[in-house]
Short mmCIF file of C-alpha atoms in Angstrom, two decimals:
data_model
loop_
_atom_site.label_atom_id
_atom_site.label_comp_id
_atom_site.label_asym_id
_atom_site.label_seq_id
_atom_site.Cartn_x
_atom_site.Cartn_y
_atom_site.Cartn_z
CA MET D 1 -6.79 -194.95 9.82
CA GLU D 2 -8.95 -196.05 6.90
CA PRO D 3 -10.22 -193.30 4.59
CA SER D 4 -13.74 -191.98 4.99
CA SER D 5 -16.36 -194.02 3.18
CA ASN D 6 -17.37 -190.85 1.36
CA ASN D 7 -14.12 -191.10 -0.59
CA PHE D 8 -14.96 -194.50 -2.06
CA ASP D 9 -16.44 -195.20 -5.49
CA LEU D 10 -20.12 -195.99 -4.84
CA LYS D 11 -20.18 -198.51 -7.68
CA GLU D 12 -17.41 -200.42 -5.95
CA ILE D 13 -18.59 -200.19 -2.37
CA ASN D 14 -22.24 -201.09 -2.99
CA PRO D 15 -22.01 -204.31 -5.03
CA LEU D 16 -25.32 -205.77 -3.83
CA LYS D 17 -28.51 -205.14 -5.77
CA SER D 18 -30.14 -204.55 -2.39
CA MET D 19 -29.14 -205.28 1.19
CA ASP D 20 -31.70 -208.07 1.25
CA GLU D 21 -29.30 -209.96 -1.01
CA TRP D 22 -26.96 -210.47 1.96
CA GLU D 23 -29.82 -211.83 4.06
CA ASP D 24 -30.84 -214.19 1.26
CA GLU D 25 -27.33 -215.64 1.32
CA LEU D 26 -27.63 -216.21 5.07
CA LEU D 27 -30.53 -218.55 4.37
CA LYS D 28 -28.29 -220.57 2.09
CA ARG D 29 -25.64 -220.84 4.77
CA TYR D 30 -28.05 -221.39 7.64
CA PRO D 31 -31.27 -222.85 6.22
CA ASP D 32 -34.35 -223.29 8.37
CA PRO D 33 -33.87 -226.66 10.15
CA ALA D 34 -37.58 -227.37 9.74
CA SER D 35 -37.12 -227.47 5.96
CA ILE D 36 -34.24 -229.97 6.03
CA ASN D 37 -34.80 -233.70 6.42
CA THR D 38 -31.30 -235.10 6.73
CA GLU D 39 -27.85 -234.11 7.93
CA LYS D 40 -26.57 -234.61 4.39
CA ALA D 41 -29.10 -232.11 3.11
CA THR D 42 -27.95 -229.61 5.73
CA GLU D 43 -24.37 -229.86 4.54
CA ALA D 44 -25.50 -229.42 0.94
CA PHE D 45 -27.26 -226.19 1.86
CA ARG D 46 -24.17 -224.93 3.65
CA ASP D 47 -22.04 -225.46 0.55
CA TYR D 48 -23.36 -222.13 -0.60
CA GLU D 49 -20.09 -220.97 -2.12
CA SER D 50 -20.62 -223.17 -5.16
CA THR D 51 -23.56 -221.02 -6.21
CA GLU D 52 -22.71 -217.73 -4.52
CA LYS D 53 -23.35 -214.60 -6.56
CA ASP D 54 -20.34 -212.55 -7.60
CA ALA D 55 -21.90 -209.49 -5.96
CA VAL D 56 -22.03 -211.24 -2.59
CA ARG D 57 -18.40 -212.32 -2.86
CA GLU D 58 -17.41 -208.76 -3.71
CA PHE D 59 -19.43 -207.49 -0.75
CA TYR D 60 -17.50 -209.74 1.63
CA ARG D 61 -14.18 -208.86 0.01
CA LEU D 62 -14.77 -205.19 0.71
CA ASN D 63 -16.17 -205.85 4.17
CA HIS D 64 -13.14 -207.89 5.20
CA LYS D 65 -10.69 -205.47 3.62
CA TYR D 66 -11.93 -202.28 5.27
CA GLN D 67 -13.38 -203.36 8.64
CA SER D 68 -10.24 -202.67 10.65
CA TYR D 69 -9.83 -201.70 14.30
CA ASP D 70 -9.18 -198.05 13.43
CA PHE D 71 -12.12 -197.95 11.03
CA VAL D 72 -14.49 -199.20 13.74
CA LEU D 73 -13.28 -196.64 16.28
CA GLU D 74 -13.68 -193.89 13.66
CA LYS D 75 -17.26 -194.85 12.93
CA LYS D 76 -18.18 -195.12 16.60
CA SER D 77 -16.74 -191.69 17.25
CA ASP D 78 -18.76 -190.26 14.36
CA TYR D 79 -22.14 -191.97 14.59
CA LEU D 80 -22.57 -192.55 18.31
CA GLN D 81 -22.95 -188.84 18.86
CA PHE D 82 -26.43 -189.28 17.34
CA ASN D 83 -26.39 -185.83 15.87
CA LYS D 84 -27.32 -186.65 12.25
CA LYS D 85 -31.09 -186.51 12.43
CA GLU D 86 -34.00 -186.43 14.87
CA MET D 87 -37.52 -187.57 14.03
CA PRO D 88 -40.72 -188.96 15.57
CA PHE D 89 -40.56 -192.67 16.37
CA TRP D 90 -42.86 -193.81 13.54
CA ASP D 91 -41.36 -191.41 11.00
CA ALA D 92 -38.09 -193.31 11.47
CA PHE D 93 -39.62 -196.33 9.74
CA GLN D 94 -40.66 -194.22 6.77
CA PHE D 95 -37.08 -192.96 6.61
CA LEU D 96 -35.87 -196.57 6.68
CA ASN D 97 -38.20 -197.43 3.81
CA GLU D 98 -36.19 -195.16 1.53
CA LEU D 99 -33.81 -198.12 1.24
CA VAL D 100 -36.27 -200.05 -0.92
CA ASP D 101 -34.90 -200.54 -4.43
CA ASP D 102 -37.81 -200.28 -6.87
CA SER D 103 -35.68 -201.86 -9.59
CA ASP D 104 -35.26 -205.06 -7.57
CA PRO D 105 -37.90 -207.56 -8.77
CA ASP D 106 -37.27 -209.80 -5.75
CA THR D 107 -38.19 -207.14 -3.20
CA ASP D 108 -41.94 -206.69 -2.83
CA LEU D 109 -42.08 -205.67 0.83
CA ASP D 110 -40.58 -202.54 2.33
CA GLN D 111 -38.18 -202.58 5.27
CA PHE D 112 -40.91 -201.80 7.79
CA GLN D 113 -43.06 -204.72 6.65
CA HIS D 114 -40.11 -207.10 7.04
CA LEU D 115 -39.60 -205.85 10.60
CA LEU D 116 -43.30 -206.13 11.32
CA GLN D 117 -43.31 -209.74 10.15
CA THR D 118 -40.51 -210.52 12.60
CA SER D 119 -42.20 -208.80 15.53
CA GLU D 120 -45.54 -210.46 14.75
CA ALA D 121 -43.93 -213.92 14.66
CA ILE D 122 -42.40 -213.22 18.07
CA ARG D 123 -45.72 -211.96 19.46
CA LYS D 124 -47.58 -214.97 18.07
CA ASP D 125 -45.29 -217.28 20.03
CA GLY D 126 -46.06 -215.49 23.28
CA HIS D 127 -42.70 -213.92 24.03
CA PRO D 128 -42.35 -210.79 26.23
CA GLU D 129 -43.30 -207.45 24.79
CA TRP D 130 -39.73 -206.19 24.96
CA MET D 131 -38.78 -209.01 22.56
CA VAL D 132 -41.57 -207.93 20.21
CA MET D 133 -39.90 -204.50 20.23
CA VAL D 134 -36.59 -206.14 19.31
CA GLY D 135 -38.26 -207.71 16.29
CA LEU D 136 -39.60 -204.34 15.22
CA LEU D 137 -36.32 -202.48 15.70
CA HIS D 138 -33.52 -204.93 14.97
CA ASP D 139 -32.74 -203.64 11.45
CA MET D 140 -33.38 -199.96 12.16
CA GLY D 141 -29.62 -199.41 12.06
CA LYS D 142 -29.70 -199.88 8.29
CA VAL D 143 -30.48 -196.17 8.10
CA LEU D 144 -26.68 -195.82 8.11
CA CYS D 145 -26.90 -196.35 4.34
CA LEU D 146 -29.07 -193.25 4.10
CA PHE D 147 -26.26 -191.28 5.75
CA GLY D 148 -23.88 -192.31 2.96
CA GLU D 149 -22.31 -195.41 4.49
CA PRO D 150 -21.38 -198.26 2.11
CA GLN D 151 -23.22 -201.57 2.31
CA TRP D 152 -20.21 -203.35 3.85
CA ALA D 153 -20.26 -200.87 6.78
CA VAL D 154 -23.97 -201.43 7.43
CA VAL D 155 -24.79 -205.13 6.97
CA GLY D 156 -22.77 -208.32 6.92
CA ASP D 157 -21.62 -210.87 9.47
CA THR D 158 -20.07 -209.08 12.44
CA PHE D 159 -16.81 -210.14 14.07
CA PRO D 160 -14.29 -208.80 16.60
CA VAL D 161 -11.61 -206.41 15.43
CA GLY D 162 -8.38 -205.82 17.32
CA CYS D 163 -7.52 -209.53 17.44
CA ALA D 164 -6.93 -212.37 14.98
CA PHE D 165 -9.74 -213.00 12.49
CA SER D 166 -11.28 -216.46 12.93
CA ASP D 167 -11.30 -218.87 10.01
CA LYS D 168 -14.93 -219.52 10.96
CA ILE D 169 -15.92 -216.14 9.53
CA VAL D 170 -17.38 -216.44 6.04
CA TYR D 171 -14.69 -215.94 3.35
CA PRO D 172 -11.75 -215.66 5.77
CA GLU D 173 -9.35 -215.51 2.82
CA PHE D 174 -10.49 -211.95 2.11
CA PHE D 175 -8.88 -210.72 5.32
CA LYS D 176 -5.54 -210.86 3.50
CA ASP D 177 -6.08 -207.24 2.44
CA ASN D 178 -7.07 -206.00 5.91
CA PRO D 179 -4.29 -203.81 7.39
CA ASP D 180 -4.74 -205.43 10.82
CA LEU D 181 -3.67 -208.83 9.51
CA ASN D 182 0.01 -207.82 9.57
CA ASN D 183 -0.20 -205.62 12.65
CA GLU D 184 1.36 -207.42 15.62
CA GLN D 185 -0.85 -205.45 17.99
CA TYR D 186 -4.00 -206.91 16.41
CA ASN D 187 -3.15 -210.24 14.76
CA THR D 188 -2.77 -212.54 17.78
CA LYS D 189 -5.50 -214.67 19.32
CA PHE D 190 -6.32 -212.07 21.98
CA GLY D 191 -4.86 -208.96 20.33
CA VAL D 192 -5.71 -205.89 22.43
CA TYR D 193 -7.98 -207.97 24.70
CA THR D 194 -7.44 -210.41 27.57
CA PRO D 195 -8.79 -213.97 27.96
CA ASN D 196 -12.53 -214.04 28.67
CA CYS D 197 -12.61 -210.27 29.07
CA GLY D 198 -16.28 -210.12 28.11
CA LEU D 199 -17.85 -208.83 24.91
CA LYS D 200 -18.64 -205.51 26.57
CA ASN D 201 -14.90 -204.83 26.24
CA VAL D 202 -14.61 -206.04 22.63
CA HIS D 203 -15.09 -203.95 19.49
CA LEU D 204 -16.99 -205.74 16.73
CA SER D 205 -17.00 -204.73 13.08
CA TRP D 206 -19.12 -201.64 12.47
CA GLY D 207 -22.67 -201.94 11.22
CA HIS D 208 -26.37 -201.80 11.95
CA ASP D 209 -26.20 -204.16 14.95
CA GLU D 210 -23.96 -201.91 17.04
CA TYR D 211 -25.75 -198.77 15.91
CA VAL D 212 -29.25 -199.94 16.87
CA TYR D 213 -27.94 -201.35 20.16
CA GLN D 214 -26.51 -197.95 21.05
CA MET D 215 -29.81 -196.31 20.09
CA ALA D 216 -31.83 -198.64 22.33
CA LYS D 217 -29.49 -199.28 25.27
CA ASP D 218 -31.27 -196.84 27.61
CA TYR D 219 -34.74 -198.21 26.88
CA LEU D 220 -34.77 -202.02 26.69
CA PRO D 221 -33.73 -204.79 29.13
CA GLU D 222 -30.36 -206.50 28.81
CA PRO D 223 -31.57 -209.65 26.97
CA ALA D 224 -33.07 -207.40 24.30
CA LEU D 225 -29.81 -205.49 23.98
CA TYR D 226 -27.84 -208.69 23.45
CA MET D 227 -30.27 -209.66 20.69
CA LEU D 228 -29.82 -206.31 18.96
CA ARG D 229 -26.06 -206.08 19.37
CA TYR D 230 -25.11 -209.62 18.36
CA HIS D 231 -27.79 -210.85 15.96
CA SER D 232 -25.30 -210.83 13.03
CA PHE D 233 -22.39 -212.32 15.02
CA TYR D 234 -22.70 -215.65 13.21
CA SER D 235 -19.15 -216.85 13.77
CA GLN D 236 -19.96 -216.96 17.48
CA HIS D 237 -23.58 -218.00 17.84
CA ARG D 238 -23.24 -220.54 15.02
CA GLU D 239 -19.57 -221.59 15.25
CA HIS D 240 -18.50 -220.59 18.81
CA ALA D 241 -15.34 -219.10 17.35
CA TYR D 242 -14.85 -216.48 20.08
CA ASP D 243 -15.53 -218.33 23.32
CA HIS D 244 -12.06 -217.22 24.42
CA LEU D 245 -13.23 -213.58 24.58
CA MET D 246 -16.64 -214.20 26.16
CA ASP D 247 -17.15 -214.29 29.91
CA ALA D 248 -19.67 -216.40 31.83
CA HIS D 249 -22.29 -213.65 31.62
CA ASP D 250 -21.98 -213.51 27.83
CA GLN D 251 -22.42 -217.27 27.61
CA GLU D 252 -25.61 -217.06 29.64
CA MET D 253 -27.00 -214.09 27.72
CA PHE D 254 -26.32 -215.66 24.34
CA LYS D 255 -29.25 -217.97 25.05
CA TRP D 256 -31.36 -214.92 24.20
CA VAL D 257 -29.44 -214.30 20.98
CA ASP D 258 -30.05 -217.94 20.01
CA LEU D 259 -33.75 -217.52 20.78
CA PHE D 260 -34.04 -214.47 18.55
CA ASN D 261 -31.99 -215.73 15.61
CA PRO D 262 -34.67 -217.96 14.00
CA TYR D 263 -37.14 -215.08 14.00
CA ASP D 264 -34.58 -212.89 12.28
CA LEU D 265 -33.81 -215.44 9.56
CA TYR D 266 -37.03 -217.36 8.99
CA SER D 267 -39.95 -214.96 9.54
CA LYS D 268 -40.12 -213.43 6.08
CA SER D 269 -43.25 -214.08 4.06
CA PRO D 270 -44.58 -212.67 0.77
CA THR D 271 -47.82 -211.75 2.57
CA PRO D 272 -47.60 -208.29 4.15
CA PRO D 273 -48.97 -207.71 7.66
CA ASN D 274 -52.11 -205.59 7.96
CA TRP D 275 -50.71 -202.43 9.49
CA ASN D 276 -54.10 -200.77 9.88
CA GLU D 277 -55.18 -203.59 12.21
CA LEU D 278 -51.87 -203.76 14.07
CA LYS D 279 -51.24 -200.02 14.43
CA PRO D 280 -53.04 -199.43 17.78
CA TYR D 281 -51.14 -202.28 19.46
CA TYR D 282 -47.72 -201.15 18.25
CA GLU D 283 -48.31 -197.47 18.95
CA GLU D 284 -49.15 -198.32 22.55
CA LEU D 285 -46.23 -200.72 22.81
CA ALA D 286 -43.70 -198.19 21.52
CA LEU D 287 -44.79 -195.64 24.11
CA LYS D 288 -44.01 -198.15 26.87
CA TYR D 289 -40.36 -198.31 25.91
CA PHE D 290 -39.26 -195.36 23.78
CA PRO D 291 -39.53 -191.59 23.69
CA LYS D 292 -41.71 -189.98 21.05
CA THR D 293 -38.68 -188.95 19.02
CA LEU D 294 -35.50 -190.84 18.12
CA LYS D 295 -32.04 -189.41 17.54
CA PHE D 296 -29.84 -190.76 14.75
#
């Protein structure tokens, strides 16, 4: 089993200036189609490695090295007890805002404002209220950093563990240091799984997606839960690298993941939402779906 993240050197395990840096790199890999005029331009944007920051490369190196099958099971056993903290629903967003790095000149908006921008874009387009809630909550799992987890165990592209790593995952060469790569139980196409077993039976790398899904699974409809659980699973919803593990139900439900993805990537704006105007709507909405307090 991998060592506890608390034993790592923080300077090594948190190479990013802020977690937004990972999301900025996603926009280089998957730019907004509306901003691209030709197929050639699209390919140029996706050649992001030529200008990738050293910190981002180091982030992925650590992510791919340590996200093993045993590590994921350890983190699920620890965090899915939800016994770390309990707080009122809206206080949870203030807790999340502690992630803001005041020394980062590129970060003007706090975490809550980014989430509010996403939910407002979804609401503006007339989607169901449960999807508006997804927009508001989808990055709530980043509070894992406030419990001492390293960046690479909170954000990053998610991928299945317990089977062979796809070469469609960003920086696949960094999996060379992952202990599962040479483990015959885990390094075959299906590993511990069976063909088309369904993602409900598959363990993905640990991070904020799985954590927020587990927080919300008793409160939101299934399409919302797919959005939360798989919104960082880029090797599948962009590259279809794991069709061999998905069942027919997954394939149908991933239409919802595809619907949500553009709001996750392309809704950020330098103009903050007016929370004082929006507060009554969101307070009423939250009461429709969630209890007054959340457990972390």
